[in-house]
Amino acid sequence: MTVHDLLPILTALIPLPTFIAFALIILFFNKWKRVSHSIAIGAMLLAFLMAQVVFWSVIAPDGHELAEHPLHVQIPWLPSGAEALEMGVLIDPLGAFVLFFVSITCLCIFVYSVGYMSEGGKHYDPRYSRFFAYISLFATGMLGLTVADNLLMLFIFWEIMGLCSYLLIGFWWEKNYPDPKQVNPRQAGLKAFMTTRVGDVIMLLGIAYLYSATGTLSFRELLSAETLGILKEMPSYIPGLSAAALAGLLLFGGTVGKSAQFPLHVWLPDAMEGPTPVSAMIHAATMVSAGVYMAVRMFPLLQVGFDIHHGAQLTTPMIVMALIGTFSAFMAATIAVAQDDIKRVLAYSTISQLAYMVAALGIGAYVAAAFHLIAHAFFKALLFLGSGSIIVGSHHEQDMMKMGGLFKRMPVTAITFIVGGLSLSGFPLFFAGFWSKDEILAVAYHAGFNEGIVLAVVVYVFLALGALLTAFYTGRQICLTFLGQPRSDHAAHAHEVSWTVYVPLIALALFAVFFGYIGIPEVFPLLGGEHSNLFHHFVGATLGTETLHQLPHPEQLDLLPFVLSFLISPLGLLAGYLVYGRKPLQAGQPDPLVKALGPLYPVLKNKYYVDELYDAVFIQPAIKLAKWVYKWVDRWFIDGILHNVARGAFGLGHLNRRFDLAVINGGVDRMTDGIKWLAQNGRQVLQTGQVQHYLLQVLFFLCGFGVLYVWGDAILAFIQRLLGI
Amino acid sequence: MGTFDTSQLLAILPQILLVVLALIVLAADLGTPRGKKRSLGIVTAVGLLIVLIVTLAWPETTEPVFGGALRVDGVGKAFQAIFLLSGLLVALISMDFRPLRQDGAYYAMLLFSVLGMSLMAAAEDLVMLYVAIEIAGISAYVLVGYMREDALSAEAGVKYLLFGAFSSTVMVYGLSLLYGIAGGTGYGRVAAVLLQTPFQLAMVAFLLVLVGFGFKVAMVPMHFWGPDTYQGAPTPITAFISVASKAAGFAVLARALHFLFPALNNDWPALLVAISMVTITLGNLLAVPQRNIKRMLAYSSIAQAGYVLIGITAGGVAGITAVIFYLLVYAVTNIGAFSIVSMVASHIDSDDIQDYAALSRRSPALALAMMVALLSLAGVPPSGGFVGKLFLFAAGIKAGLVPLVVVAVLNVIVALYYYLNVVKVMYTVRSEHEEDAIAVPAPSRLVLVLSVTGVLLLGILAAPCYNVMSNWVTGWFS
């Protein structure tokens, strides 16, 4: 047995340590806080090491080898009829990279949590151990989802994460706010759970539909050219839509919920009520990425029928994705501009960046989406952890309007946060975010202007505008937080928290810079070369050319997007600096945007009133309907039936009783007396406690059976003759 | 009849080892001072572990040995493993059951009972069958009445003995009838002759024999002894009888239906379906009002026997494999539950369900293990009990026993009520003894760990276990 044979088994074991940690902490070690975090981090470290071993063993300049022979092992898990339900793990180039970033970000966040949840070792949260148990279970969910080789398993881990997300958002459930309109953690957890549930149910429908159509849920079989061909030709329930398109749309419903895309995006900003490591882990780096990851995984299904060489007709799921992605990206970016809570800005930025990936998938830029997925995970985790460091360091102040001047007080946090911010805004050349965002924009431009896909033009224009806004609100955030003078006492007394907090920041900052260098396009002047775009060669090979009609990568540099990419980010940042940095705000001074944007500002501030809309359209009517159903269907109709049945039964009983008294009593008196006598001698009629009764009963039954079997026919015949049949 | 040669002894090596082990325990008893006899439990457990390993490692044969008296095939081997495992776990929990006086005779009796059951699982001859049943039975009667000073235990022993003797007598009628018809005692010969025998005669013999088997299995209407005996017997022995003795009954029943009564293949299913329905329903309904946890588990075990009857009635590879799988899960689960009952009883001297109040605060680990066991008995995923029931019901559906399975599924819901009731008491009811933790000695802790991991592993890794068992079973049908 060679090392390569052991790798699949090692892969299968990756989700295990954190799960064991979860069980150990929740069952046995919840009273010892330090033991709990040691177990959790130890387990995560083990999972991290295993994941890295797997990643570095399979990584190669060219992914075709791994794509054709992925690490794959499966076992029949539950024999069900002729077929057994199979469970297994699969690592192909895409899975390998996702495993890479998930294990790194999770480990960083675990370490960071020690500092955050204990405020640098000074003040342990009362439910400290439980927190580590939950995030361990969460890591199990994410790692398991990454290595799953079929949709059902993916869905199981998906739901585990959903549960953890609910538990962790509501982690400080006892917290209440004086303002009744402000969402408290309890409500936020529920909101996240219910909203994503909508997407999950749609996705489950898609899974069930795929299974009934193909009889398999394994990625390898499902995404084979043969199965896809069948699905493409098979009509669905909806005229004009192939089975592949319907299944793709339903699955995409899961992405919309999990990755917080319009119209199911409303849960993510409120999810910021959870502890900040949770925001980083679940709502930036991993769980929300899972939605996009699933879409990337299932991309061959989503794009079945898309052929770039013959008229470039986008498929229905792709059109939907492009539209939703573009809209979400632009909308969330505009909202982020008007938010004051440091975490909410990042939350909307997350929605916006995830939407870039969705939009990229919509126009067929599969590799670009995957690249941005991973780059985003690094810099967004960094930003969240940085914001957490700021929050703890400045005594739980989250309002940027009350910060300022933190650069001097928290230098490590400030520098790493600025690195993350520059990466998010796509600052040219040095930051990962530039390379990944540039790739999406370049492909969109190419598809729109060179290949003539009209939708891609729209995508390009709005994503580019979104990028400008991203740079602007990033600049605003950095200036408001770090520059100028402190605008409150809390900010004035801010300080770095502890090494467990800033070491993960530094680690993530390195990735936020250097990760981009493995995805430099070949056509890029000076830096580009034959082997510069490693990511593209590796991950791009995941899907064979026979199943995937990807947009061909631009072979020549388009000058306009190239120049624009260089300009957008610095321009946006500069605008942010001009408004907020050049003349820093004083305490109590209103945001200059209020005046500048006029009537638009309240709209953005209130997130386009989507929450209010949902409340009026869905929630209030649902409550009214529930009340109506309770009153009329339950109380009046069902209870009414029951009561009437009961009344009827009583009436019947009375009738019976009369009949009984008059007719039967006499004849049966003696027998009932006998049974009563038996009952008096024991608690039950049959279980008297007397062995002789037991034996008699057995004999009685035995004789009964004997008579029935031996003379059964004769008795039947006798009865029939008696009745004259 | 084949000739005897010494190599045939190898086929029953595990049984020989059991006898040797029992003798060792008896001999060691003489040399062990009064206060230290608890250690004999360890000797028994380790010995049983060795025998278990030998049994599993021993290649199964399809050839009969001892002139056709025994056949140690795959099914026999699977059942033997279940008995040995139960014996092992019961020996461990016996060590910590305080009301019981520890001595060598107790453990030797336990071993003899396991011996009798192992022979039952492989017997293919009427005389061998009867002798094996009596070996297992008589040792069990002694064990049930082992706490002589305790009136309940003594009463339980006598009741068990009377009921056992009675059902044996009836069964012997049946066996002698079969001998009279066939002029021989080997299963193969009797089965061949029964094919030419008038139906009524064969059916009477079958019914008489069924009484003996039904007693072991505790199926309605041969279930009456169950609750009284379970309540009075020393708790570890209750666990043993509810698991091993029952499994032994199913072993002989399955073999007899397959090899002895193929002539009645069209006639017995209807009877067993009816018995199964009534057994499941009666067991579950009567378990609901019980206040004593041992009586509750007694009625629950009657119901569980009813579920297993589905697999027996369904037959075929799927049915028999499901039976074996379920009995294994049931052994691990039920002994786990009874070990907790035993520990609690040792500590607070009560078997009342209401005295389990706040067990989750007194001893969280015990409460958790009990909850796992109860959920498995109820058939909640991901426990082994869920998968086991799934296999049984699937086999039933495949064999066309849809009404029976519907009744069984409805009953599972009823059962959930009384199992969860105990969980509710353990977790939500408060008690004034919350500070008083219940001691968990090392042997019992081992049993608990084995039980909980066994229940979960059998649930999660069901397929590999199922495949191994199904390979053992196919020998019967090829």
mmCIF file of N, CA and C in Angstrom, chain A residues 540-600:
data_model
loop_
_atom_site.group_PDB
_atom_site.id
_atom_site.type_symbol
_atom_site.label_atom_id
_atom_site.label_comp_id
_atom_site.label_asym_id
_atom_site.label_seq_id
_atom_site.Cartn_x
_atom_site.Cartn_y
_atom_site.Cartn_z
ATOM 1 N N GLY A 540 -9.001 24.693 -13.023
ATOM 2 C CA GLY A 540 -9.732 24.693 -14.283
ATOM 3 C C GLY A 540 -9.854 23.312 -14.877
ATOM 4 N N ALA A 541 -8.966 22.409 -14.452
ATOM 5 C CA ALA A 541 -8.993 21.066 -15.007
ATOM 6 C C ALA A 541 -10.030 20.187 -14.326
ATOM 7 N N THR A 542 -10.643 20.701 -13.220
ATOM 8 C CA THR A 542 -11.573 19.864 -12.470
ATOM 9 C C THR A 542 -12.632 19.254 -13.366
ATOM 10 N N LEU A 543 -13.139 20.081 -14.261
ATOM 11 C CA LEU A 543 -14.215 19.596 -15.110
ATOM 12 C C LEU A 543 -13.652 19.345 -16.495
ATOM 13 N N GLY A 544 -13.874 18.140 -16.963
ATOM 14 C CA GLY A 544 -13.337 17.765 -18.268
ATOM 15 C C GLY A 544 -13.955 18.613 -19.363
ATOM 16 N N THR A 545 -13.265 18.740 -20.467
ATOM 17 C CA THR A 545 -13.761 19.594 -21.542
ATOM 18 C C THR A 545 -15.043 19.038 -22.153
ATOM 19 N N GLU A 546 -15.261 17.738 -21.987
ATOM 20 C CA GLU A 546 -16.456 17.178 -22.622
ATOM 21 C C GLU A 546 -17.728 17.573 -21.890
ATOM 22 N N THR A 547 -17.625 17.850 -20.568
ATOM 23 C CA THR A 547 -18.837 18.207 -19.848
ATOM 24 C C THR A 547 -18.990 19.708 -19.708
ATOM 25 N N LEU A 548 -17.902 20.427 -19.895
ATOM 26 C CA LEU A 548 -17.959 21.834 -19.547
ATOM 27 C C LEU A 548 -17.637 22.707 -20.742
ATOM 28 N N HIS A 549 -18.515 23.658 -21.003
ATOM 29 C CA HIS A 549 -18.211 24.620 -22.049
ATOM 30 C C HIS A 549 -17.932 25.934 -21.364
ATOM 31 N N GLN A 550 -16.725 26.046 -20.910
ATOM 32 C CA GLN A 550 -16.340 27.244 -20.208
ATOM 33 C C GLN A 550 -16.053 28.334 -21.202
ATOM 34 N N LEU A 551 -16.187 29.548 -20.734
ATOM 35 C CA LEU A 551 -15.744 30.631 -21.586
ATOM 36 C C LEU A 551 -14.246 30.483 -21.779
ATOM 37 N N PRO A 552 -13.796 30.574 -23.015
ATOM 38 C CA PRO A 552 -12.342 30.532 -23.196
ATOM 39 C C PRO A 552 -11.746 31.768 -22.527
ATOM 40 N N HIS A 553 -10.626 31.567 -21.910
ATOM 41 C CA HIS A 553 -10.006 32.691 -21.218
ATOM 42 C C HIS A 553 -9.487 33.666 -22.259
ATOM 43 N N PRO A 554 -9.590 34.958 -21.966
ATOM 44 C CA PRO A 554 -9.109 35.933 -22.945
ATOM 45 C C PRO A 554 -7.661 35.641 -23.339
ATOM 46 N N GLU A 555 -7.430 35.539 -24.638
ATOM 47 C CA GLU A 555 -6.072 35.230 -25.054
ATOM 48 C C GLU A 555 -5.251 36.490 -25.245
ATOM 49 N N GLN A 556 -5.989 37.560 -25.406
ATOM 50 C CA GLN A 556 -5.262 38.815 -25.537
ATOM 51 C C GLN A 556 -5.758 39.772 -24.481
ATOM 52 N N LEU A 557 -4.898 40.650 -24.119
ATOM 53 C CA LEU A 557 -5.267 41.616 -23.099
ATOM 54 C C LEU A 557 -6.201 42.653 -23.694
ATOM 55 N N ASP A 558 -7.374 42.849 -23.020
ATOM 56 C CA ASP A 558 -8.232 43.948 -23.439
ATOM 57 C C ASP A 558 -7.793 45.185 -22.680
ATOM 58 N N LEU A 559 -7.524 46.214 -23.410
ATOM 59 C CA LEU A 559 -6.882 47.364 -22.787
ATOM 60 C C LEU A 559 -7.817 48.099 -21.827
ATOM 61 N N LEU A 560 -9.077 48.260 -22.246
ATOM 62 C CA LEU A 560 -9.991 49.060 -21.434
ATOM 63 C C LEU A 560 -10.199 48.481 -20.031
ATOM 64 N N PRO A 561 -10.593 47.207 -19.921
ATOM 65 C CA PRO A 561 -10.782 46.683 -18.556
ATOM 66 C C PRO A 561 -9.486 46.663 -17.775
ATOM 67 N N PHE A 562 -8.387 46.478 -18.474
ATOM 68 C CA PHE A 562 -7.095 46.451 -17.802
ATOM 69 C C PHE A 562 -6.831 47.788 -17.121
ATOM 70 N N VAL A 563 -7.034 48.843 -17.872
ATOM 71 C CA VAL A 563 -6.794 50.173 -17.319
ATOM 72 C C VAL A 563 -7.815 50.475 -16.230
ATOM 73 N N LEU A 564 -9.076 50.117 -16.507
ATOM 74 C CA LEU A 564 -10.119 50.379 -15.514
ATOM 75 C C LEU A 564 -9.818 49.674 -14.200
ATOM 76 N N SER A 565 -9.390 48.404 -14.304
ATOM 77 C CA SER A 565 -9.083 47.645 -13.087
ATOM 78 C C SER A 565 -8.043 48.377 -12.267
ATOM 79 N N PHE A 566 -7.105 48.961 -12.953
ATOM 80 C CA PHE A 566 -6.050 49.662 -12.237
ATOM 81 C C PHE A 566 -6.579 50.923 -11.568
ATOM 82 N N LEU A 567 -7.588 51.530 -12.203
ATOM 83 C CA LEU A 567 -8.025 52.828 -11.721
ATOM 84 C C LEU A 567 -9.124 52.743 -10.666
ATOM 85 N N ILE A 568 -10.008 51.756 -10.818
ATOM 86 C CA ILE A 568 -11.212 51.731 -9.996
ATOM 87 C C ILE A 568 -10.898 51.802 -8.510
ATOM 88 N N SER A 569 -10.041 50.893 -8.079
ATOM 89 C CA SER A 569 -9.807 50.779 -6.651
ATOM 90 C C SER A 569 -9.141 52.019 -6.072
ATOM 91 N N PRO A 570 -8.044 52.474 -6.668
ATOM 92 C CA PRO A 570 -7.438 53.697 -6.100
ATOM 93 C C PRO A 570 -8.401 54.878 -6.121
ATOM 94 N N LEU A 571 -9.211 54.985 -7.179
ATOM 95 C CA LEU A 571 -10.160 56.098 -7.256
ATOM 96 C C LEU A 571 -11.160 56.029 -6.096
ATOM 97 N N GLY A 572 -11.708 54.840 -5.885
ATOM 98 C CA GLY A 572 -12.690 54.683 -4.820
ATOM 99 C C GLY A 572 -12.078 54.991 -3.468
ATOM 100 N N LEU A 573 -10.904 54.440 -3.243
ATOM 101 C CA LEU A 573 -10.244 54.661 -1.961
ATOM 102 C C LEU A 573 -9.954 56.142 -1.763
ATOM 103 N N LEU A 574 -9.541 56.771 -2.865
ATOM 104 C CA LEU A 574 -9.218 58.191 -2.785
ATOM 105 C C LEU A 574 -10.468 58.987 -2.424
ATOM 106 N N ALA A 575 -11.566 58.633 -3.062
ATOM 107 C CA ALA A 575 -12.822 59.321 -2.747
ATOM 108 C C ALA A 575 -13.141 59.159 -1.267
ATOM 109 N N GLY A 576 -12.979 57.927 -0.769
ATOM 110 C CA GLY A 576 -13.226 57.672 0.654
ATOM 111 C C GLY A 576 -12.335 58.537 1.518
ATOM 112 N N TYR A 577 -11.082 58.671 1.100
ATOM 113 C CA TYR A 577 -10.156 59.447 1.902
ATOM 114 C C TYR A 577 -10.534 60.931 1.872
ATOM 115 N N LEU A 578 -10.902 61.380 0.669
ATOM 116 C CA LEU A 578 -11.228 62.796 0.542
ATOM 117 C C LEU A 578 -12.405 63.172 1.431
ATOM 118 N N VAL A 579 -13.401 62.274 1.489
ATOM 119 C CA VAL A 579 -14.579 62.610 2.286
ATOM 120 C C VAL A 579 -14.298 62.457 3.783
ATOM 121 N N TYR A 580 -13.627 61.380 4.170
ATOM 122 C CA TYR A 580 -13.528 61.066 5.602
ATOM 123 C C TYR A 580 -12.134 61.222 6.189
ATOM 124 N N GLY A 581 -11.110 61.167 5.340
ATOM 125 C CA GLY A 581 -9.760 61.100 5.894
ATOM 126 C C GLY A 581 -9.073 62.444 5.948
ATOM 127 N N ARG A 582 -9.334 63.269 4.925
ATOM 128 C CA ARG A 582 -8.603 64.521 4.847
ATOM 129 C C ARG A 582 -8.961 65.423 6.012
ATOM 130 N N LYS A 583 -10.263 65.472 6.286
ATOM 131 C CA LYS A 583 -10.718 66.264 7.428
ATOM 132 C C LYS A 583 -11.507 65.326 8.331
ATOM 133 N N PRO A 584 -10.827 64.670 9.278
ATOM 134 C CA PRO A 584 -11.509 63.635 10.068
ATOM 135 C C PRO A 584 -12.713 64.200 10.806
ATOM 136 N N LEU A 585 -13.726 63.332 10.962
ATOM 137 C CA LEU A 585 -14.937 63.746 11.666
ATOM 138 C C LEU A 585 -14.631 64.047 13.119
ATOM 139 N N GLN A 586 -15.392 64.994 13.662
ATOM 140 C CA GLN A 586 -15.325 65.240 15.098
ATOM 141 C C GLN A 586 -16.446 64.474 15.780
ATOM 142 N N ALA A 587 -16.321 64.301 17.105
ATOM 143 C CA ALA A 587 -17.364 63.585 17.837
ATOM 144 C C ALA A 587 -18.699 64.296 17.648
ATOM 145 N N GLY A 588 -19.756 63.534 17.314
ATOM 146 C CA GLY A 588 -21.073 64.110 17.182
ATOM 147 C C GLY A 588 -21.365 64.689 15.809
ATOM 148 N N GLN A 589 -20.341 64.843 14.998
ATOM 149 C CA GLN A 589 -20.556 65.397 13.660
ATOM 150 C C GLN A 589 -21.258 64.374 12.776
ATOM 151 N N PRO A 590 -22.293 64.788 12.014
ATOM 152 C CA PRO A 590 -22.998 63.802 11.189
ATOM 153 C C PRO A 590 -22.161 63.381 9.991
ATOM 154 N N ASP A 591 -22.518 62.247 9.438
ATOM 155 C CA ASP A 591 -21.852 61.704 8.266
ATOM 156 C C ASP A 591 -22.063 62.650 7.094
ATOM 157 N N PRO A 592 -21.001 63.079 6.411
ATOM 158 C CA PRO A 592 -21.175 63.989 5.266
ATOM 159 C C PRO A 592 -22.087 63.405 4.196
ATOM 160 N N LEU A 593 -22.193 62.086 4.157
ATOM 161 C CA LEU A 593 -23.018 61.462 3.131
ATOM 162 C C LEU A 593 -24.489 61.828 3.279
ATOM 163 N N VAL A 594 -24.929 62.068 4.520
ATOM 164 C CA VAL A 594 -26.340 62.353 4.758
ATOM 165 C C VAL A 594 -26.779 63.516 3.885
ATOM 166 N N LYS A 595 -25.936 64.525 3.860
ATOM 167 C CA LYS A 595 -26.267 65.697 3.079
ATOM 168 C C LYS A 595 -26.067 65.427 1.584
ATOM 169 N N ALA A 596 -24.954 64.774 1.281
ATOM 170 C CA ALA A 596 -24.595 64.575 -0.121
ATOM 171 C C ALA A 596 -25.615 63.723 -0.865
ATOM 172 N N LEU A 597 -26.091 62.681 -0.208
ATOM 173 C CA LEU A 597 -26.993 61.761 -0.893
ATOM 174 C C LEU A 597 -28.450 62.196 -0.815
ATOM 175 N N GLY A 598 -28.752 63.110 0.092
ATOM 176 C CA GLY A 598 -30.115 63.615 0.189
ATOM 177 C C GLY A 598 -31.109 62.515 0.510
ATOM 178 N N PRO A 599 -32.206 62.440 -0.250
ATOM 179 C CA PRO A 599 -33.271 61.470 0.064
ATOM 180 C C PRO A 599 -32.810 60.024 -0.124
ATOM 181 N N LEU A 600 -31.713 59.831 -0.854
ATOM 182 C CA LEU A 600 -31.257 58.455 -1.085
ATOM 183 C C LEU A 600 -30.697 57.839 0.192
#
